[in-house]
């Protein structure tokens, strides 16, 4: 469904134009919410003629969506250079499962980046293992060890950059090239940058997965996921998704489409605010380290500058001192930051974390931080005034107490 794909236009323009076909929108700006199970045919001959055809963007039955979902999928395809199509899923985790099932079969091995989102790790250890698909975790910053891990059964690699919670940027083009040399497929969780910040397929990945619950929705009011790919893998994604019976509601698709239209400026604003706040936090005595690739001096900053065209409002800090309760005191004392999961909404959030139990090969705390320090806090910077957020963090850190 890549009709209307105009590579000559800038991402900001594609975010606005994507998926707005006149036959889907009619005389209004946005495609209406088409609530539908049954799609009616004009005649039995027409129904028969539609059987077995490649049906993207054509009426068939509700499980294959209707113009509201098609418009969202097409808009996501149009902002992902190299994509032939996009499948939608009821959550980001469902998209991860859908993409892995499209690629893997019993007997295959999956290599999983050690800083992947925790439910992705759980999926490898649980569901995939039960289906006879093995996995090993690898340190995406250690290319030499990674290169040696491939064997005949290694069929796919799962990447995430920056990594969940700890925010390491990895050399995606190099990791994907090594996978390709070993005839393995590269999948990436591209939720943090979105294609506006990192064009995953152009950088060597075969399938780019996103949780649309984050930046695309942008308003903390919907759950959805997507997977985009070139023609070969798109067809496999679609076939697998149809066999699993995956479909998203047209109401949520309309919300996601509405979010997508303003995603570019929301990302720009939250990136600026996050950078200002990260710089301020770096100067605070209570903060041992700021984990934010947008920040000059961060271990991932060089790769981020080389490969990315944007950032977002999500980064982490490591609290100084061995007091494990400190991060709880900090977030309990914040007034403008909610405590909760998810991120990428218009409102700021703070989440204490300690990844030491969910890493197999990577070190926590990160390089340059004392071993005793474990307490992390992940911040999702929203659209509030950054000076107000800094004032809130200042009083929160003061109330938390010095190390
Ligand atoms: C939240 C998240 C997901 C899962 O998305 P849901 O829509 O919550 O299922 C996947 N990957 C990353 C990096 C996430 O942060």
Short mmCIF file of C-alpha atoms and ligand atoms in Angstrom, two decimals:
data_model
loop_
_atom_site.label_atom_id
_atom_site.label_comp_id
_atom_site.label_asym_id
_atom_site.label_seq_id
_atom_site.Cartn_x
_atom_site.Cartn_y
_atom_site.Cartn_z
CA UNK A 1 0.00 0.00 0.00
CA UNK A 2 2.69 2.45 -0.90
CA UNK A 3 0.70 4.40 -3.52
CA UNK A 4 1.17 8.10 -3.12
CA UNK A 5 4.58 7.53 -1.55
CA UNK A 6 6.46 10.71 -2.36
CA UNK A 7 10.06 10.39 -1.26
CA UNK A 8 10.76 13.95 -2.35
CA UNK A 9 8.74 15.44 0.50
CA UNK A 10 10.09 16.13 3.98
CA UNK A 11 8.85 14.01 6.92
CA UNK A 12 6.80 16.93 8.31
CA UNK A 13 4.82 17.08 5.08
CA UNK A 14 4.38 13.32 4.89
CA UNK A 15 3.07 13.29 8.49
CA UNK A 16 0.34 15.68 7.40
CA UNK A 17 -0.52 14.17 4.02
CA UNK A 18 -0.10 10.44 4.66
CA UNK A 19 -3.12 8.20 4.10
CA UNK A 20 -5.56 10.97 3.22
CA UNK A 21 -6.88 9.45 0.02
CA UNK A 22 -10.01 11.22 -1.25
CA UNK A 23 -11.82 7.88 -1.61
CA UNK A 24 -11.30 7.32 2.14
CA UNK A 25 -11.88 10.85 3.44
CA UNK A 26 -14.69 12.01 1.14
CA UNK A 27 -15.16 15.74 1.41
CA UNK A 28 -13.75 16.02 4.96
CA UNK A 29 -10.13 16.26 6.11
CA UNK A 30 -9.88 13.02 8.08
CA UNK A 31 -11.14 9.56 7.18
CA UNK A 32 -14.33 8.96 9.16
CA UNK A 33 -14.51 6.13 11.70
CA UNK A 34 -15.75 3.21 9.62
CA UNK A 35 -17.21 0.76 12.15
CA UNK A 36 -17.70 -2.45 10.29
CA UNK A 37 -17.72 -6.19 10.50
CA UNK A 38 -19.69 -7.00 7.34
CA UNK A 39 -18.70 -5.35 4.09
CA UNK A 40 -21.49 -5.58 1.54
CA UNK A 41 -20.96 -6.57 -2.08
CA UNK A 42 -23.10 -5.29 -4.91
CA UNK A 43 -23.62 -8.80 -6.23
CA UNK A 44 -22.57 -12.41 -5.77
CA UNK A 45 -20.42 -12.03 -8.85
CA UNK A 46 -18.55 -9.14 -7.20
CA UNK A 47 -18.03 -11.12 -3.99
CA UNK A 48 -16.63 -14.05 -5.97
CA UNK A 49 -14.41 -11.80 -8.03
CA UNK A 50 -12.84 -10.43 -4.82
CA UNK A 51 -11.89 -13.90 -3.51
CA UNK A 52 -8.21 -14.73 -3.46
CA UNK A 53 -7.17 -11.26 -4.63
CA UNK A 54 -4.55 -9.12 -3.02
CA UNK A 55 -6.92 -7.02 -1.03
CA UNK A 56 -4.96 -4.19 0.58
CA UNK A 57 -7.17 -1.13 0.57
CA UNK A 58 -10.22 -2.97 -0.73
CA UNK A 59 -13.37 -3.89 1.13
CA UNK A 60 -13.61 -7.53 2.13
CA UNK A 61 -14.54 -8.20 5.77
CA UNK A 62 -14.02 -6.30 9.03
CA UNK A 63 -11.05 -8.38 10.13
CA UNK A 64 -9.08 -6.89 7.24
CA UNK A 65 -9.94 -3.37 8.42
CA UNK A 66 -11.67 -0.54 6.62
CA UNK A 67 -10.55 2.92 5.44
CA UNK A 68 -9.82 4.27 8.95
CA UNK A 69 -7.26 1.54 9.65
CA UNK A 70 -5.97 1.55 6.07
CA UNK A 71 -5.33 5.30 6.23
CA UNK A 72 -3.29 4.91 9.43
CA UNK A 73 -1.29 2.00 8.00
CA UNK A 74 -0.62 3.91 4.80
CA UNK A 75 0.45 7.06 6.66
CA UNK A 76 2.91 4.98 8.73
CA UNK A 77 4.25 3.41 5.53
CA UNK A 78 4.73 6.83 4.00
CA UNK A 79 6.90 8.05 6.87
CA UNK A 80 9.08 4.88 6.81
CA UNK A 81 11.44 5.06 3.82
CA UNK A 82 11.91 1.62 2.30
CA UNK A 83 8.59 0.27 3.57
CA UNK A 84 6.13 -1.37 1.22
CA UNK A 85 3.41 -1.71 3.85
CA UNK A 86 2.51 -1.60 7.55
CA UNK A 87 0.46 -3.98 9.69
CA UNK A 88 -1.41 -2.71 12.76
CA UNK A 89 -1.71 -4.66 16.02
CA UNK A 90 -3.77 -4.16 19.18
CA UNK A 91 -0.64 -3.25 21.22
CA UNK A 92 3.09 -2.81 20.83
CA UNK A 93 3.68 -6.21 22.43
CA UNK A 94 1.24 -7.78 19.94
CA UNK A 95 3.29 -6.17 17.14
CA UNK A 96 6.49 -7.68 18.58
CA UNK A 97 4.82 -11.12 18.68
CA UNK A 98 3.34 -10.68 15.20
CA UNK A 99 6.71 -9.71 13.71
CA UNK A 100 8.60 -12.57 15.40
CA UNK A 101 5.97 -15.10 14.32
CA UNK A 102 6.24 -13.83 10.75
CA UNK A 103 9.94 -14.65 10.72
CA UNK A 104 10.62 -17.62 13.00
CA UNK A 105 9.74 -21.31 13.00
CA UNK A 106 10.53 -24.19 15.39
CA UNK A 107 14.24 -25.00 15.47
CA UNK A 108 15.30 -21.42 14.73
CA UNK A 109 17.40 -19.31 17.06
CA UNK A 110 16.78 -15.64 17.80
CA UNK A 111 19.50 -13.32 19.09
CA UNK A 112 18.02 -10.70 21.41
CA UNK A 113 19.75 -7.46 22.34
CA UNK A 114 20.24 -7.57 26.11
CA UNK A 115 18.75 -4.10 26.62
CA UNK A 116 15.46 -4.97 24.92
CA UNK A 117 12.08 -4.08 26.40
CA UNK A 118 11.32 -6.53 29.21
CA UNK A 119 8.19 -8.12 27.64
CA UNK A 120 10.26 -8.84 24.51
CA UNK A 121 12.74 -10.75 26.69
CA UNK A 122 9.85 -12.54 28.40
CA UNK A 123 8.40 -13.50 25.02
CA UNK A 124 11.70 -15.11 23.99
CA UNK A 125 11.96 -17.00 27.27
CA UNK A 126 8.28 -17.99 27.37
CA UNK A 127 6.14 -18.19 24.27
CA UNK A 128 8.96 -18.61 21.75
CA UNK A 129 10.74 -21.21 23.87
CA UNK A 130 7.51 -23.20 24.13
CA UNK A 131 7.28 -23.19 20.34
CA UNK A 132 10.76 -24.64 20.00
CA UNK A 133 12.45 -21.35 19.10
CA UNK A 134 15.65 -20.82 21.07
CA UNK A 135 17.31 -17.51 21.92
CA UNK A 136 20.43 -15.98 23.34
CA UNK A 137 20.90 -12.48 24.68
CA UNK A 138 23.81 -10.42 23.41
CA UNK A 139 25.51 -7.15 24.30
CA UNK A 140 24.80 -4.88 21.29
CA UNK A 141 27.88 -2.78 22.14
CA UNK A 142 30.22 -5.78 21.78
CA UNK A 143 30.29 -6.41 18.02
CA UNK A 144 33.08 -9.01 18.17
CA UNK A 145 31.28 -11.35 20.56
CA UNK A 146 28.02 -10.83 18.63
CA UNK A 147 29.69 -11.74 15.32
CA UNK A 148 30.87 -15.04 16.79
CA UNK A 149 27.41 -16.03 18.02
CA UNK A 150 25.85 -16.87 14.65
CA UNK A 151 25.41 -20.48 13.64
CA UNK A 152 23.27 -22.33 11.11
CA UNK A 153 20.08 -22.06 13.17
CA UNK A 154 20.41 -18.35 13.91
CA UNK A 155 17.65 -16.88 11.79
CA UNK A 156 16.88 -13.51 13.30
CA UNK A 157 18.24 -10.67 15.44
CA UNK A 158 16.15 -8.40 17.64
CA UNK A 159 17.46 -4.87 18.23
CA UNK A 160 16.34 -1.87 20.22
CA UNK A 161 18.19 1.47 20.15
CA UNK A 162 18.36 3.28 22.47
CA UNK A 163 17.77 0.32 24.79
CA UNK A 164 14.87 0.25 27.22
CA UNK A 165 15.57 2.00 30.56
CA UNK A 166 19.35 2.20 30.10
CA UNK A 167 19.30 4.10 26.77
CA UNK A 168 22.41 2.68 25.03
CA UNK A 169 22.57 3.56 21.33
CA UNK A 170 24.00 0.72 19.25
CA UNK A 171 25.56 0.61 15.80
CA UNK A 172 22.45 -0.63 13.99
CA UNK A 173 23.96 -0.57 10.46
CA UNK A 174 26.91 -2.70 11.62
CA UNK A 175 24.74 -5.15 13.62
CA UNK A 176 22.29 -5.51 10.71
CA UNK A 177 25.12 -6.01 8.20
CA UNK A 178 26.59 -8.83 10.30
CA UNK A 179 23.13 -10.42 10.52
CA UNK A 180 22.71 -10.14 6.74
CA UNK A 181 26.12 -11.77 6.16
CA UNK A 182 24.79 -14.67 8.22
CA UNK A 183 21.47 -14.81 6.33
CA UNK A 184 19.57 -13.68 9.42
CA UNK A 185 16.69 -11.20 9.47
CA UNK A 186 17.05 -8.00 11.51
CA UNK A 187 14.02 -6.74 13.43
CA UNK A 188 14.11 -3.56 15.48
CA UNK A 189 11.90 -2.01 18.12
CA UNK A 190 11.93 1.57 16.85
CA UNK A 191 9.46 3.01 19.38
CA UNK A 192 11.88 5.56 20.90
CA UNK A 193 12.89 7.48 17.77
CA UNK A 194 10.00 6.61 15.40
CA UNK A 195 10.93 6.87 11.70
CA UNK A 196 11.12 10.65 12.19
CA UNK A 197 14.24 10.14 14.35
CA UNK A 198 15.67 6.93 12.87
CA UNK A 199 14.87 5.40 9.48
CA UNK A 200 15.35 1.77 10.48
CA UNK A 201 14.83 0.12 7.10
CA UNK A 202 17.26 2.54 5.42
CA UNK A 203 19.80 1.63 8.11
CA UNK A 204 19.70 -2.07 7.24
CA UNK A 205 16.80 -3.48 9.29
CA UNK A 206 14.22 -5.71 7.61
CA UNK A 207 11.24 -5.09 9.91
CA UNK A 208 10.61 -1.97 12.04
CA UNK A 209 8.24 -2.38 14.98
CA UNK A 210 6.68 0.43 17.03
CA UNK A 211 4.40 0.76 19.99
CA UNK A 212 1.93 3.35 18.72
CA UNK A 213 0.72 3.71 22.32
CA UNK A 214 3.72 6.03 22.86
CA UNK A 215 4.62 8.87 20.44
CA UNK A 216 2.09 8.19 17.70
CA UNK A 217 -0.95 8.15 19.99
CA UNK A 218 0.77 10.83 22.04
CA UNK A 219 -2.14 11.44 24.43
CA UNK A 220 -2.03 8.39 26.74
CA UNK A 221 -5.45 7.24 25.59
CA UNK A 222 -4.88 4.26 23.30
CA UNK A 223 -2.99 0.98 22.86
CA UNK A 224 -1.69 -0.05 19.44
CA UNK A 225 1.38 -1.34 17.63
CA UNK A 226 2.74 -1.52 14.10
CA UNK A 227 5.27 -3.38 11.98
CA UNK A 228 6.54 -1.93 8.68
CA UNK A 229 8.68 -3.69 6.08
CA UNK A 230 9.67 -3.95 2.44
CA UNK A 231 7.57 -6.09 0.13
CA UNK A 232 8.84 -9.57 1.04
CA UNK A 233 8.53 -9.24 4.81
CA UNK A 234 5.40 -7.13 4.60
CA UNK A 235 3.63 -10.01 2.84
CA UNK A 236 4.73 -12.41 5.59
CA UNK A 237 3.64 -9.96 8.29
CA UNK A 238 0.24 -9.62 6.69
CA UNK A 239 -0.27 -13.34 6.19
CA UNK A 240 0.75 -14.07 9.79
CA UNK A 241 -1.41 -11.30 11.19
CA UNK A 242 -4.43 -12.54 9.23
CA UNK A 243 -3.89 -16.07 10.47
CA UNK A 244 -3.67 -14.80 14.04
CA UNK A 245 -6.85 -12.78 13.51
CA UNK A 246 -5.27 -9.47 14.52
CA UNK A 247 -7.29 -6.32 13.92
CA UNK A 248 -7.45 -2.88 15.56
CA UNK A 249 -10.57 -0.88 16.30
CA UNK A 250 -11.42 1.95 13.87
CA UNK A 251 -11.99 4.31 16.82
CA UNK A 252 -8.46 3.74 18.07
CA UNK A 253 -7.07 3.97 14.54
CA UNK A 254 -8.73 7.39 14.18
CA UNK A 255 -7.17 8.51 17.49
CA UNK A 256 -3.75 7.23 16.43
CA UNK A 257 -4.06 9.02 13.09
CA UNK A 258 -4.97 12.23 14.89
CA UNK A 259 -1.93 11.81 17.13
CA UNK A 260 0.34 11.12 14.16
CA UNK A 261 -0.46 14.47 12.53
CA UNK A 262 1.17 16.40 15.40
CA UNK A 263 3.85 13.86 16.29
CA UNK A 264 6.65 15.77 14.58
CA UNK A 265 6.21 18.97 16.57
CA UNK A 266 5.56 17.07 19.80
CA UNK A 267 8.81 15.15 19.33
CA UNK A 268 10.70 18.35 18.57
CA UNK A 269 9.39 20.13 21.64
CA UNK A 270 9.87 17.23 24.05
CA UNK A 271 13.39 16.65 22.70
CA UNK A 272 14.32 20.27 23.39
CA UNK A 273 12.82 20.17 26.87
CA UNK A 274 14.45 16.80 27.65
CA UNK A 275 17.85 18.12 26.62
CA UNK A 276 17.48 21.21 28.80
CA UNK A 277 16.36 19.10 31.77
CA UNK A 278 19.06 16.46 31.20
CA UNK A 279 21.74 19.17 31.20
CA UNK A 280 20.38 20.58 34.43
CA UNK A 281 20.22 17.15 36.07
CA UNK A 282 23.85 16.52 35.10
CA UNK A 283 24.87 19.39 37.37
CA UNK A 284 23.02 18.03 40.41
CA UNK A 285 24.98 16.32 43.22
CA UNK A 286 22.19 13.76 43.79
CA UNK A 287 22.54 12.46 40.22
CA UNK A 288 25.44 10.09 39.50
CA UNK A 289 24.77 9.83 35.78
CA UNK A 290 22.33 11.02 33.13
CA UNK A 291 21.58 8.37 30.49
CA UNK A 292 20.47 10.45 27.53
CA UNK A 293 21.96 9.96 24.04
CA UNK A 294 20.96 13.48 23.00
CA UNK A 295 23.31 14.88 25.64
CA UNK A 296 26.85 15.72 24.42
CA UNK A 297 29.28 13.48 26.31
CA UNK A 298 26.82 10.59 26.64
CA UNK A 299 28.34 7.25 25.55
CA UNK A 300 25.75 6.95 22.77
CA UNK A 301 25.90 10.56 21.60
CA UNK A 302 28.30 10.00 18.68
CA UNK A 303 26.22 7.21 17.15
CA UNK A 304 23.06 9.18 17.81
CA UNK A 305 24.53 12.15 15.93
CA UNK A 306 25.65 9.89 13.09
CA UNK A 307 22.43 7.89 12.57
CA UNK A 308 19.52 9.79 14.06
CA UNK A 309 17.58 12.80 12.81
CA UNK A 310 15.73 13.42 16.06
CA UNK A 311 15.21 12.43 19.66
CA UNK A 312 12.36 12.33 22.14
CA UNK A 313 11.53 13.16 25.73
CA UNK A 314 12.52 9.80 27.24
CA UNK A 315 15.77 9.40 29.20
CA UNK A 316 16.99 8.05 32.55
CA UNK A 317 19.11 9.09 35.52
CA UNK A 318 21.08 7.07 38.06
CA UNK A 319 20.69 8.29 41.63
CA UNK A 320 23.90 8.69 43.66
CA UNK A 321 24.30 6.66 46.82
CA UNK A 322 23.33 3.17 47.92
CA UNK A 323 19.96 4.11 49.35
CA UNK A 324 17.53 2.06 47.26
CA UNK A 325 14.53 3.94 48.62
CA UNK A 326 15.81 7.27 47.27
CA UNK A 327 14.18 6.93 43.85
CA UNK A 328 10.80 6.24 45.48
CA UNK A 329 11.18 9.36 47.65
CA UNK A 330 12.03 11.39 44.58
CA UNK A 331 9.03 10.35 42.47
CA UNK A 332 6.65 10.53 45.43
CA UNK A 333 7.68 14.15 45.94
CA UNK A 334 7.23 15.22 42.31
CA UNK A 335 4.07 17.11 41.53
CA UNK A 336 4.15 17.55 37.75
CA UNK A 337 5.37 14.00 36.98
CA UNK A 338 2.90 11.12 37.15
CA UNK A 339 4.09 7.69 38.32
CA UNK A 340 3.19 5.07 35.76
CA UNK A 341 4.05 2.95 32.74
CA UNK A 342 4.13 3.98 29.14
CA UNK A 343 5.59 7.27 27.87
CA UNK A 344 5.46 9.61 24.88
CA UNK A 345 2.25 11.27 26.06
CA UNK A 346 1.78 15.03 26.39
CA UNK A 347 2.23 14.74 30.18
CA UNK A 348 5.45 14.01 32.04
CA UNK A 349 6.06 10.73 33.90
CA UNK A 350 8.70 9.37 36.28
CA UNK A 351 9.39 5.67 36.86
CA UNK A 352 11.94 4.16 39.28
CA UNK A 353 13.78 1.15 37.90
CA UNK A 354 16.64 -1.23 38.63
CA UNK A 355 17.56 -3.30 35.56
CA UNK A 356 20.15 -5.46 37.32
CA UNK A 357 17.71 -8.39 37.39
CA UNK A 358 16.84 -8.11 33.69
CA UNK A 359 20.27 -8.11 32.07
CA UNK A 360 22.15 -11.25 31.06
CA UNK A 361 25.35 -9.88 29.59
CA UNK A 362 25.32 -6.10 29.93
CA UNK A 363 26.68 -4.36 32.97
CA UNK A 364 24.50 -2.36 35.36
CA UNK A 365 25.23 0.18 36.65
CA UNK A 366 26.71 1.47 33.39
CA UNK A 367 30.39 2.09 32.75
CA UNK A 368 31.74 4.92 34.87
CA UNK A 369 29.28 4.50 37.74
CA UNK A 370 30.17 2.86 41.06
CA UNK A 371 29.00 -0.70 41.58
CA UNK A 372 26.89 0.10 44.60
CA UNK A 373 24.68 2.47 42.63
CA UNK A 374 21.62 0.80 41.27
CA UNK A 375 18.66 3.10 41.60
CA UNK A 376 17.48 4.52 38.29
CA UNK A 377 14.60 6.81 37.42
CA UNK A 378 13.23 7.00 33.89
CA UNK A 379 11.73 10.35 32.93
CA UNK A 380 9.29 10.91 30.10
CA UNK A 381 9.29 14.63 29.40
CA UNK A 382 5.97 15.96 28.15
CA UNK A 383 4.82 19.29 26.82
CA UNK A 384 4.80 21.26 30.09
CA UNK A 385 7.09 24.28 30.38
CA UNK A 386 10.60 22.85 30.95
CA UNK A 387 11.39 25.49 33.60
CA UNK A 388 8.39 24.31 35.62
CA UNK A 389 9.57 20.71 35.28
CA UNK A 390 13.06 21.70 36.45
CA UNK A 391 11.59 23.53 39.44
CA UNK A 392 9.58 20.42 40.28
CA UNK A 393 12.65 18.16 39.97
CA UNK A 394 14.63 20.60 42.14
CA UNK A 395 12.13 20.42 45.00
CA UNK A 396 11.81 16.63 44.51
CA UNK A 397 15.57 16.10 44.71
CA UNK A 398 15.80 18.35 47.75
CA UNK A 399 13.03 16.39 49.48
CA UNK A 400 14.72 13.11 48.49
CA UNK A 401 17.79 14.16 50.48
CA UNK A 402 21.46 14.17 49.62
CA UNK A 403 23.37 10.86 49.31
C1 LIG B 1 5.81 0.29 25.66
C2 LIG B 1 6.78 -0.37 24.79
C3 LIG B 1 6.41 -1.46 24.00
C4 LIG B 1 5.06 -2.13 24.12
O1 LIG B 1 4.02 -1.35 23.69
P1 LIG B 1 2.53 -1.52 24.24
O2 LIG B 1 1.76 -0.74 23.25
O3 LIG B 1 2.53 -0.98 25.62
O4 LIG B 1 2.20 -2.98 24.20
C5 LIG B 1 7.34 -2.00 23.15
N1 LIG B 1 8.58 -1.50 23.08
C6 LIG B 1 8.98 -0.47 23.82
C7 LIG B 1 10.39 0.03 23.69
C8 LIG B 1 8.10 0.12 24.71
O5 LIG B 1 8.53 1.12 25.49
#
